[in-house]
PDB file of C-alpha atoms in Angstrom:
ATOM      1  CA  UNK A 235     -26.379 -51.859 -14.528  1.00 56.00           C
ATOM      2  CA  UNK A 236     -26.523 -49.285 -17.291  1.00 65.00           C
ATOM      3  CA  UNK A 237     -27.518 -51.925 -19.808  1.00 62.00           C
ATOM      4  CA  UNK A 238     -30.401 -53.066 -17.521  1.00 67.00           C
ATOM      5  CA  UNK A 239     -31.633 -49.503 -17.222  1.00 66.00           C
ATOM      6  CA  UNK A 240     -31.556 -49.008 -21.042  1.00 61.00           C
ATOM      7  CA  UNK A 241     -33.337 -52.280 -21.608  1.00 64.00           C
ATOM      8  CA  UNK A 242     -36.028 -51.368 -19.003  1.00 65.00           C
ATOM      9  CA  UNK A 243     -36.548 -48.117 -20.917  1.00 71.00           C
ATOM     10  CA  UNK A 244     -36.888 -50.062 -24.228  1.00 79.00           C
ATOM     11  CA  UNK A 245     -33.637 -48.662 -25.593  1.00 80.00           C
ATOM     12  CA  UNK A 246     -30.878 -50.706 -27.205  1.00 81.00           C
ATOM     13  CA  UNK A 247     -27.186 -49.870 -27.387  1.00 81.00           C
ATOM     14  CA  UNK A 248     -24.787 -50.345 -30.280  1.00 85.00           C
ATOM     15  CA  UNK A 249     -20.958 -50.399 -29.899  1.00 86.00           C
ATOM     16  CA  UNK A 250     -18.785 -47.947 -31.747  1.00 86.00           C
ATOM     17  CA  UNK A 251     -14.946 -47.804 -32.118  1.00 84.00           C
ATOM     18  CA  UNK A 252     -14.996 -43.914 -32.120  1.00 86.00           C
ATOM     19  CA  UNK A 253     -12.779 -42.164 -29.757  1.00 85.00           C
ATOM     20  CA  UNK A 254     -14.575 -38.926 -30.524  1.00 86.00           C
ATOM     21  CA  UNK A 255     -16.916 -37.352 -33.125  1.00 90.00           C
ATOM     22  CA  UNK A 256     -16.375 -34.199 -35.099  1.00 92.00           C
ATOM     23  CA  UNK A 257     -19.494 -32.276 -36.104  1.00 95.00           C
ATOM     24  CA  UNK A 258     -18.869 -30.188 -39.245  1.00 95.00           C
ATOM     25  CA  UNK A 259     -21.283 -27.559 -40.290  1.00 95.00           C
ATOM     26  CA  UNK A 260     -22.761 -28.564 -43.706  1.00 94.00           C
ATOM     27  CA  UNK A 261     -23.973 -25.011 -44.457  1.00 94.00           C
ATOM     28  CA  UNK A 262     -20.578 -23.439 -43.947  1.00 93.00           C
ATOM     29  CA  UNK A 263     -19.012 -26.140 -46.190  1.00 92.00           C
ATOM     30  CA  UNK A 264     -21.659 -25.580 -48.895  1.00 91.00           C
ATOM     31  CA  UNK A 265     -21.059 -21.794 -48.875  1.00 92.00           C
ATOM     32  CA  UNK A 266     -17.358 -22.348 -49.447  1.00 91.00           C
ATOM     33  CA  UNK A 267     -18.080 -24.802 -52.327  1.00 85.00           C
ATOM     34  CA  UNK A 268     -15.063 -26.940 -51.197  1.00 83.00           C
ATOM     35  CA  UNK A 269     -12.301 -24.782 -49.853  1.00 88.00           C
ATOM     36  CA  UNK A 270      -9.874 -27.536 -48.666  1.00 91.00           C
ATOM     37  CA  UNK A 271      -7.512 -30.074 -50.192  1.00 85.00           C
ATOM     38  CA  UNK A 272      -4.671 -29.553 -52.722  1.00 85.00           C
ATOM     39  CA  UNK A 273      -6.920 -27.794 -55.311  1.00 85.00           C
ATOM     40  CA  UNK A 274      -9.340 -26.231 -52.849  1.00 86.00           C
ATOM     41  CA  UNK A 275     -12.293 -28.245 -54.167  1.00 88.00           C
ATOM     42  CA  UNK A 276     -12.808 -30.699 -51.324  1.00 92.00           C
ATOM     43  CA  UNK A 277     -15.180 -30.130 -48.402  1.00 93.00           C
ATOM     44  CA  UNK A 278     -13.606 -30.088 -44.980  1.00 93.00           C
ATOM     45  CA  UNK A 279     -15.447 -33.220 -43.824  1.00 92.00           C
ATOM     46  CA  UNK A 280     -14.175 -35.239 -46.826  1.00 92.00           C
ATOM     47  CA  UNK A 281     -10.619 -33.889 -46.403  1.00 92.00           C
ATOM     48  CA  UNK A 282     -10.606 -34.829 -42.712  1.00 91.00           C
ATOM     49  CA  UNK A 283     -11.960 -38.285 -43.469  1.00 89.00           C
ATOM     50  CA  UNK A 284      -9.209 -38.817 -46.025  1.00 88.00           C
ATOM     51  CA  UNK A 285      -6.475 -37.546 -43.680  1.00 88.00           C
ATOM     52  CA  UNK A 286      -7.648 -39.325 -40.514  1.00 85.00           C
ATOM     53  CA  UNK A 287      -9.320 -42.420 -41.868  1.00 77.00           C
ATOM     54  CA  UNK A 288     -12.486 -41.601 -40.021  1.00 66.00           C
ATOM     55  CA  UNK A 289     -16.022 -41.867 -41.420  1.00 60.00           C
ATOM     56  CA  UNK A 290     -19.646 -42.051 -40.848  1.00 61.00           C
ATOM     57  CA  UNK A 291     -19.710 -45.779 -39.983  1.00 78.00           C
ATOM     58  CA  UNK A 292     -19.327 -46.849 -36.382  1.00 81.00           C
ATOM     59  CA  UNK A 293     -16.309 -49.021 -37.052  1.00 78.00           C
ATOM     60  CA  UNK A 294     -13.952 -46.125 -37.831  1.00 79.00           C
ATOM     61  CA  UNK A 295     -11.637 -44.721 -35.171  1.00 82.00           C
ATOM     62  CA  UNK A 296     -13.463 -41.430 -35.080  1.00 87.00           C
ATOM     63  CA  UNK A 297     -16.675 -40.056 -36.522  1.00 89.00           C
ATOM     64  CA  UNK A 298     -16.774 -37.116 -38.857  1.00 90.00           C
ATOM     65  CA  UNK A 299     -20.431 -36.068 -39.287  1.00 91.00           C
ATOM     66  CA  UNK A 300     -21.855 -33.186 -41.298  1.00 93.00           C
ATOM     67  CA  UNK A 301     -24.698 -31.561 -39.453  1.00 95.00           C
ATOM     68  CA  UNK A 302     -27.153 -28.808 -40.364  1.00 95.00           C
ATOM     69  CA  UNK A 303     -26.306 -25.191 -39.548  1.00 94.00           C
ATOM     70  CA  UNK A 304     -24.609 -24.652 -36.176  1.00 93.00           C
ATOM     71  CA  UNK A 305     -25.640 -20.985 -36.144  1.00 93.00           C
ATOM     72  CA  UNK A 306     -22.216 -19.395 -36.118  1.00 94.00           C
ATOM     73  CA  UNK A 307     -21.868 -18.714 -39.860  1.00 91.00           C
ATOM     74  CA  UNK A 308     -18.316 -17.331 -40.169  1.00 94.00           C
ATOM     75  CA  UNK A 309     -17.332 -15.786 -43.569  1.00 93.00           C
ATOM     76  CA  UNK A 310     -14.826 -17.943 -45.541  1.00 93.00           C
ATOM     77  CA  UNK A 311     -14.648 -20.601 -42.791  1.00 96.00           C
ATOM     78  CA  UNK A 312     -16.276 -23.713 -41.469  1.00 96.00           C
ATOM     79  CA  UNK A 313     -17.460 -24.362 -37.900  1.00 96.00           C
ATOM     80  CA  UNK A 314     -16.419 -27.583 -36.207  1.00 95.00           C
ATOM     81  CA  UNK A 315     -17.449 -29.083 -32.828  1.00 95.00           C
ATOM     82  CA  UNK A 316     -15.271 -31.784 -31.307  1.00 92.00           C
ATOM     83  CA  UNK A 317     -17.463 -33.988 -29.086  1.00 91.00           C
ATOM     84  CA  UNK A 318     -14.481 -34.455 -26.765  1.00 89.00           C
ATOM     85  CA  UNK A 319     -14.375 -30.711 -26.135  1.00 90.00           C
ATOM     86  CA  UNK A 320     -18.024 -29.492 -26.659  1.00 92.00           C
ATOM     87  CA  UNK A 321     -17.534 -26.155 -24.903  1.00 94.00           C
ATOM     88  CA  UNK A 322     -14.915 -25.016 -27.408  1.00 93.00           C
ATOM     89  CA  UNK A 323     -16.037 -24.703 -31.039  1.00 95.00           C
ATOM     90  CA  UNK A 324     -13.435 -24.145 -33.790  1.00 94.00           C
ATOM     91  CA  UNK A 325     -13.674 -21.839 -36.744  1.00 96.00           C
ATOM     92  CA  UNK A 326     -11.511 -23.233 -39.604  1.00 95.00           C
ATOM     93  CA  UNK A 327     -10.574 -20.752 -42.440  1.00 95.00           C
ATOM     94  CA  UNK A 328     -10.768 -22.122 -45.980  1.00 93.00           C
ATOM     95  CA  UNK A 329      -7.527 -23.245 -47.626  1.00 92.00           C
ATOM     96  CA  UNK A 330      -5.919 -24.037 -44.232  1.00 92.00           C
ATOM     97  CA  UNK A 331      -3.694 -27.098 -44.357  1.00 92.00           C
ATOM     98  CA  UNK A 332      -5.437 -30.261 -43.154  1.00 91.00           C
ATOM     99  CA  UNK A 333      -2.390 -31.358 -41.147  1.00 91.00           C
ATOM    100  CA  UNK A 334      -2.488 -28.053 -39.270  1.00 92.00           C
ATOM    101  CA  UNK A 335      -6.222 -28.542 -38.553  1.00 91.00           C
ATOM    102  CA  UNK A 336      -5.582 -32.071 -37.229  1.00 90.00           C
ATOM    103  CA  UNK A 337      -2.781 -30.780 -35.010  1.00 90.00           C
ATOM    104  CA  UNK A 338      -4.916 -27.936 -33.656  1.00 89.00           C
ATOM    105  CA  UNK A 339      -7.808 -30.289 -32.901  1.00 87.00           C
ATOM    106  CA  UNK A 340      -5.305 -32.538 -30.998  1.00 83.00           C
ATOM    107  CA  UNK A 341      -6.592 -35.693 -32.859  1.00 74.00           C
ATOM    108  CA  UNK A 342      -4.607 -38.871 -32.717  1.00 58.00           C
ATOM    109  CA  UNK A 343      -3.830 -40.528 -35.993  1.00 51.00           C
TER     110      UNK A 343
END
């Protein structure tokens, strides 16, 4: 029924294997000039992709997408929105361990 409604509106659908999507503020990441990983030079999005195996393409198990400014602008941290919990945004301090971040976000590996 949903597919018919989309087709009638002229919209197409594309399948994805994502269980959720993480929106990572690009502006916060840029202000930190990295801030994550073993040497503190990796952006949060890149570190999460490496840890979780997620990516931008739709065939990954979750999507990690850098977006423009989310408007929170914390000092020394990056803002993340988990699409599975859109009412609860996370502020991730620089240099925090990626495994702790994954655990706090309750993401399945």
